């Protein structure tokens, strides 16, 4: 049988088989991928995208086949591009396939690129297809292509100058093509951004310009006298318009055309108090402009006239300064600092601008009267008058410094010191004698110092008929002495005045005139007023001041000093003026002269110097071979700035409140006011302290420096301690302040007292003042009406420059009462023998600290005592019942008895009450008494006992309080002497 259709089926099978074979044949990876041989790329720094030319495309002939138009494209794995491989070390790029079928890829940076580190990168690249076998051996690779990539620069860096600053020196009067060159660099890698395109002077209005290369030149001739140094700020720009990160400072010094002068001289020199001497010219040298010289002379002047009385001196009182300088006793201070004991200078204008140096001002309208008894009416020869005076200009009228004249009627001048036409005149009229011959009466000195408006120290040593004047330590003889008759005998009293002469034209005794009226003056009372400043006016009778003491009083505590090196000691001659405020150098060798100048120093020996400016001036004269002045050296001027010293804080402390029995006040010893007084002086300063901070991670010490404030105790002298009565003045009839004068004199101190207190003066240590103050006693031999007294203590240093705190002490008087014996003290009200207003508890021998001032008057005390005693009896009865209840209690209750319970001994009970302590309990009421009773019955809490409400305390507790010497306020003291 024949089957139709076999042939067509066979044909179809054959065709299908052929297609399968063709496909199988197409899967064979016959060809390698193909890429370009060279690529060029550009990438911007800080970006990862690379632009390649040509683009990265890999081709493979094992491409997909098309069998017919109706068939879709069939892709083969062997014709795809699977990746690119980069060859090279540390290549910061990677190649990525974007489309396997087309072979398209890109190159990109793996990290951000830095043009400044590497501008170009070169490496090789290969493409490989996706054909592979079981062992991967069918994968085909292309040839290696070279890739060149350039990193484009960004303008990320600004110009930086090579130097931190620039300096140059030019000579005045000359124009320069280039004074100096500034140069900046830029770290960018490209030519455009790394080049400096321009420089610019930022400082306005300066005669300089800068070009694009950084050369600075002046636009006009420079003048040394106009400007000695210019400071310019210069900046730079790169070609990307970036400005320099930091501008640079350019200093251009102008050097004068050689002019002789001192070089290396600092105008401001700071002096730290307490550091000893300070070199003034450590780097000083003389510019002589190469002129040959034969000799040189220089004067160095330290101007201190504006400091205190002409320079920095100790500002203790003049009396204390006389003692410190070795003067004998008998000196009387006529212009003391105002105080309670020396109040005649109160109201007189003072100059308070000079470090508490007590200076009094007289403007032609003020004058003061010295009280009687301060100075003897007849000075015992020989005697000395000393005074600090600043006066000027001169006047044709007499101006009186000191005058002793008749108080009434005749107005005769017995002795006076005055200024007239720039002359200092001493008038000394002799007292009546048997012979009526002419005797020297007026001594005249014509002095420039009298009218130069500067401070000068005057000392007159008077040993009739000779009078010697010392001005600033130098001796002057009178150029004129006039004679007069001695005074006629008279019983008229004299009046000593300062700043004018007493003239009572009314003919009546004006002794009753007040001080304030005297200060206002008036032609009818005062004449010949003084205009100027006075300080330290002293009279010393019976002995003359010697030259050593006078020099000590005048010598400054500050001045110039020089320690000559051995090698130049003989080459330069040095001379000082008396107060060492100026010195003169002479020599012929410039090198040796400069070494001496470099060793000149400033020294201030005060512990607390006066802060402020001291001007310096150096005047120089140079001579050449012809013995004439060949070059002119201008004066060099500067100043020493004395810094503010660390000021001390003087602290007084001790017992400020206590009570004593009336008998102690009335005894010959009295009551010691300051038994435990302590005087301490401290200064506060800032110091740097290293603090070690331990780190948590490493555990290492990390030292850091911090500023902290510390107080340090220092030792220095005091010159005054004043005890003042607070309240009513002392009544001399029955109370006084006393101290052992022998102890005071032993410590070279002085004491003056009045009805307002006591003043101890003299320069001495704080320890000695402590010991003397411990000896001050208060006595009162009429204490019936006295309940308390208050006192105030203030100490000072340097005539009031540093003042302590006000230490106040209050002492209370404890009045005692005489008790009466009764058969049953617990049941019978005590009877007082003394009058009620004097009755009080016997607390003698106990200190009652912090007693408040009693406001109870005798009339009120009677009522208070009656109330207190009634309440006391009630509490005693209550205590008896408590004692009985306690005996009937259990053993447990006896063992656990509390401090507020008390066993009474009725055999001999003596009770004393201090009614003066009831002033704080006047507000007590019956409600408080009921509350006290409830607390006693409950026995749960400790009783709160006051002196007006106290009922009882256990014997044991009383013994402990006696052992501790309790001085608690308002505590009841029991008199168990009759037990």
PDB file of N, CA and C in Angstrom, residues 882-920:
ATOM      1  N   UNK A 882       5.959  66.230 140.677  1.00  0.00           N
ATOM      2  CA  UNK A 882       6.660  65.350 139.711  1.00  0.00           C
ATOM      3  C   UNK A 882       7.637  64.441 140.428  1.00  0.00           C
ATOM      4  N   UNK A 883       8.295  64.982 141.449  1.00  0.00           N
ATOM      5  CA  UNK A 883       9.250  64.147 142.201  1.00  0.00           C
ATOM      6  C   UNK A 883       8.516  63.006 142.907  1.00  0.00           C
ATOM      7  N   UNK A 884       7.375  63.327 143.523  1.00  0.00           N
ATOM      8  CA  UNK A 884       6.610  62.269 144.192  1.00  0.00           C
ATOM      9  C   UNK A 884       6.125  61.222 143.197  1.00  0.00           C
ATOM     10  N   UNK A 885       5.687  61.699 142.048  1.00  0.00           N
ATOM     11  CA  UNK A 885       5.231  60.740 141.025  1.00  0.00           C
ATOM     12  C   UNK A 885       6.382  59.888 140.544  1.00  0.00           C
ATOM     13  N   UNK A 886       7.562  60.481 140.491  1.00  0.00           N
ATOM     14  CA  UNK A 886       8.711  59.716 140.022  1.00  0.00           C
ATOM     15  C   UNK A 886       9.072  58.613 141.000  1.00  0.00           C
ATOM     16  N   UNK A 887       8.955  58.866 142.365  1.00  0.00           N
ATOM     17  CA  UNK A 887       9.273  57.837 143.357  1.00  0.00           C
ATOM     18  C   UNK A 887       8.268  56.697 143.339  1.00  0.00           C
ATOM     19  N   UNK A 888       7.043  56.984 142.916  1.00  0.00           N
ATOM     20  CA  UNK A 888       6.025  55.948 142.898  1.00  0.00           C
ATOM     21  C   UNK A 888       6.015  55.194 141.578  1.00  0.00           C
ATOM     22  N   UNK A 889       6.809  55.618 140.638  1.00  0.00           N
ATOM     23  CA  UNK A 889       6.845  54.942 139.318  1.00  0.00           C
ATOM     24  C   UNK A 889       7.567  53.617 139.405  1.00  0.00           C
ATOM     25  N   UNK A 890       7.490  52.890 138.322  1.00  0.00           N
ATOM     26  CA  UNK A 890       8.156  51.584 138.209  1.00  0.00           C
ATOM     27  C   UNK A 890       9.644  51.774 138.036  1.00  0.00           C
ATOM     28  N   UNK A 891      10.353  50.608 138.161  1.00  0.00           N
ATOM     29  CA  UNK A 891      11.810  50.640 137.991  1.00  0.00           C
ATOM     30  C   UNK A 891      12.188  51.052 136.580  1.00  0.00           C
ATOM     31  N   UNK A 892      11.375  50.645 135.607  1.00  0.00           N
ATOM     32  CA  UNK A 892      11.670  51.006 134.215  1.00  0.00           C
ATOM     33  C   UNK A 892      11.579  52.510 134.025  1.00  0.00           C
ATOM     34  N   UNK A 893      10.574  53.102 134.669  1.00  0.00           N
ATOM     35  CA  UNK A 893      10.437  54.545 134.550  1.00  0.00           C
ATOM     36  C   UNK A 893      11.594  55.271 135.213  1.00  0.00           C
ATOM     37  N   UNK A 894      12.122  54.684 136.301  1.00  0.00           N
ATOM     38  CA  UNK A 894      13.255  55.331 136.988  1.00  0.00           C
ATOM     39  C   UNK A 894      14.500  55.286 136.119  1.00  0.00           C
ATOM     40  N   UNK A 895      14.706  54.122 135.441  1.00  0.00           N
ATOM     41  CA  UNK A 895      15.919  53.978 134.624  1.00  0.00           C
ATOM     42  C   UNK A 895      15.860  54.862 133.384  1.00  0.00           C
ATOM     43  N   UNK A 896      14.644  55.042 132.883  1.00  0.00           N
ATOM     44  CA  UNK A 896      14.507  55.818 131.650  1.00  0.00           C
ATOM     45  C   UNK A 896      14.119  57.270 131.919  1.00  0.00           C
ATOM     46  N   UNK A 897      14.451  57.766 133.112  1.00  0.00           N
ATOM     47  CA  UNK A 897      14.136  59.152 133.421  1.00  0.00           C
ATOM     48  C   UNK A 897      14.853  60.110 132.490  1.00  0.00           C
ATOM     49  N   UNK A 898      14.188  61.196 132.131  1.00  0.00           N
ATOM     50  CA  UNK A 898      14.729  62.089 131.126  1.00  0.00           C
ATOM     51  C   UNK A 898      15.412  63.284 131.758  1.00  0.00           C
ATOM     52  N   UNK A 899      16.146  64.011 130.928  1.00  0.00           N
ATOM     53  CA  UNK A 899      16.979  65.098 131.406  1.00  0.00           C
ATOM     54  C   UNK A 899      16.153  66.218 132.031  1.00  0.00           C
ATOM     55  N   UNK A 900      14.907  66.279 131.647  1.00  0.00           N
ATOM     56  CA  UNK A 900      14.108  67.381 132.158  1.00  0.00           C
ATOM     57  C   UNK A 900      13.568  67.135 133.546  1.00  0.00           C
ATOM     58  N   UNK A 901      13.697  65.892 134.086  1.00  0.00           N
ATOM     59  CA  UNK A 901      13.235  65.590 135.432  1.00  0.00           C
ATOM     60  C   UNK A 901      14.330  65.909 136.434  1.00  0.00           C
ATOM     61  N   UNK A 902      13.955  66.237 137.652  1.00  0.00           N
ATOM     62  CA  UNK A 902      14.955  66.643 138.639  1.00  0.00           C
ATOM     63  C   UNK A 902      14.515  66.191 140.020  1.00  0.00           C
ATOM     64  N   UNK A 903      15.461  65.635 140.782  1.00  0.00           N
ATOM     65  CA  UNK A 903      15.220  65.276 142.187  1.00  0.00           C
ATOM     66  C   UNK A 903      15.518  66.499 143.038  1.00  0.00           C
ATOM     67  N   UNK A 904      14.570  66.908 143.793  1.00  0.00           N
ATOM     68  CA  UNK A 904      14.712  68.115 144.608  1.00  0.00           C
ATOM     69  C   UNK A 904      15.220  67.778 146.002  1.00  0.00           C
ATOM     70  N   UNK A 905      16.087  68.619 146.488  1.00  0.00           N
ATOM     71  CA  UNK A 905      16.542  68.534 147.875  1.00  0.00           C
ATOM     72  C   UNK A 905      15.925  69.714 148.609  1.00  0.00           C
ATOM     73  N   UNK A 906      14.864  69.397 149.407  1.00  0.00           N
ATOM     74  CA  UNK A 906      14.121  70.474 150.040  1.00  0.00           C
ATOM     75  C   UNK A 906      14.805  71.022 151.285  1.00  0.00           C
ATOM     76  N   UNK A 907      15.900  70.410 151.662  1.00  0.00           N
ATOM     77  CA  UNK A 907      16.521  70.813 152.927  1.00  0.00           C
ATOM     78  C   UNK A 907      17.056  72.227 152.856  1.00  0.00           C
ATOM     79  N   UNK A 908      17.658  72.567 151.748  1.00  0.00           N
ATOM     80  CA  UNK A 908      18.230  73.917 151.658  1.00  0.00           C
ATOM     81  C   UNK A 908      18.226  74.327 150.196  1.00  0.00           C
ATOM     82  N   UNK A 909      17.190  74.963 149.783  1.00  0.00           N
ATOM     83  CA  UNK A 909      17.064  75.371 148.375  1.00  0.00           C
ATOM     84  C   UNK A 909      17.186  76.889 148.290  1.00  0.00           C
ATOM     85  N   UNK A 910      18.180  77.305 147.552  1.00  0.00           N
ATOM     86  CA  UNK A 910      18.387  78.733 147.347  1.00  0.00           C
ATOM     87  C   UNK A 910      18.241  79.037 145.868  1.00  0.00           C
ATOM     88  N   UNK A 911      17.383  79.956 145.514  1.00  0.00           N
ATOM     89  CA  UNK A 911      17.111  80.275 144.113  1.00  0.00           C
ATOM     90  C   UNK A 911      17.436  81.745 143.893  1.00  0.00           C
ATOM     91  N   UNK A 912      18.200  81.998 142.846  1.00  0.00           N
ATOM     92  CA  UNK A 912      18.494  83.389 142.467  1.00  0.00           C
ATOM     93  C   UNK A 912      18.034  83.599 141.038  1.00  0.00           C
ATOM     94  N   UNK A 913      17.509  84.770 140.793  1.00  0.00           N
ATOM     95  CA  UNK A 913      16.945  85.071 139.471  1.00  0.00           C
ATOM     96  C   UNK A 913      17.573  86.364 138.969  1.00  0.00           C
ATOM     97  N   UNK A 914      17.902  86.393 137.682  1.00  0.00           N
ATOM     98  CA  UNK A 914      18.430  87.603 137.044  1.00  0.00           C
ATOM     99  C   UNK A 914      17.297  88.297 136.309  1.00  0.00           C
ATOM    100  N   UNK A 915      16.724  89.301 136.892  1.00  0.00           N
ATOM    101  CA  UNK A 915      15.603  89.981 136.204  1.00  0.00           C
ATOM    102  C   UNK A 915      16.046  90.694 134.954  1.00  0.00           C
ATOM    103  N   UNK A 916      17.363  90.950 134.820  1.00  0.00           N
ATOM    104  CA  UNK A 916      17.820  91.646 133.619  1.00  0.00           C
ATOM    105  C   UNK A 916      17.697  90.777 132.383  1.00  0.00           C
ATOM    106  N   UNK A 917      17.545  89.432 132.616  1.00  0.00           N
ATOM    107  CA  UNK A 917      17.437  88.538 131.466  1.00  0.00           C
ATOM    108  C   UNK A 917      15.992  88.339 131.055  1.00  0.00           C
ATOM    109  N   UNK A 918      15.089  88.996 131.691  1.00  0.00           N
ATOM    110  CA  UNK A 918      13.677  88.782 131.376  1.00  0.00           C
ATOM    111  C   UNK A 918      13.202  89.680 130.268  1.00  0.00           C
ATOM    112  N   UNK A 919      14.072  90.574 129.780  1.00  0.00           N
ATOM    113  CA  UNK A 919      13.595  91.512 128.764  1.00  0.00           C
ATOM    114  C   UNK A 919      13.252  90.796 127.480  1.00  0.00           C
ATOM    115  N   UNK A 920      13.858  89.613 127.244  1.00  0.00           N
ATOM    116  CA  UNK A 920      13.528  88.867 126.038  1.00  0.00           C
ATOM    117  C   UNK A 920      12.276  88.038 126.222  1.00  0.00           C
TER     118      UNK A 920
END
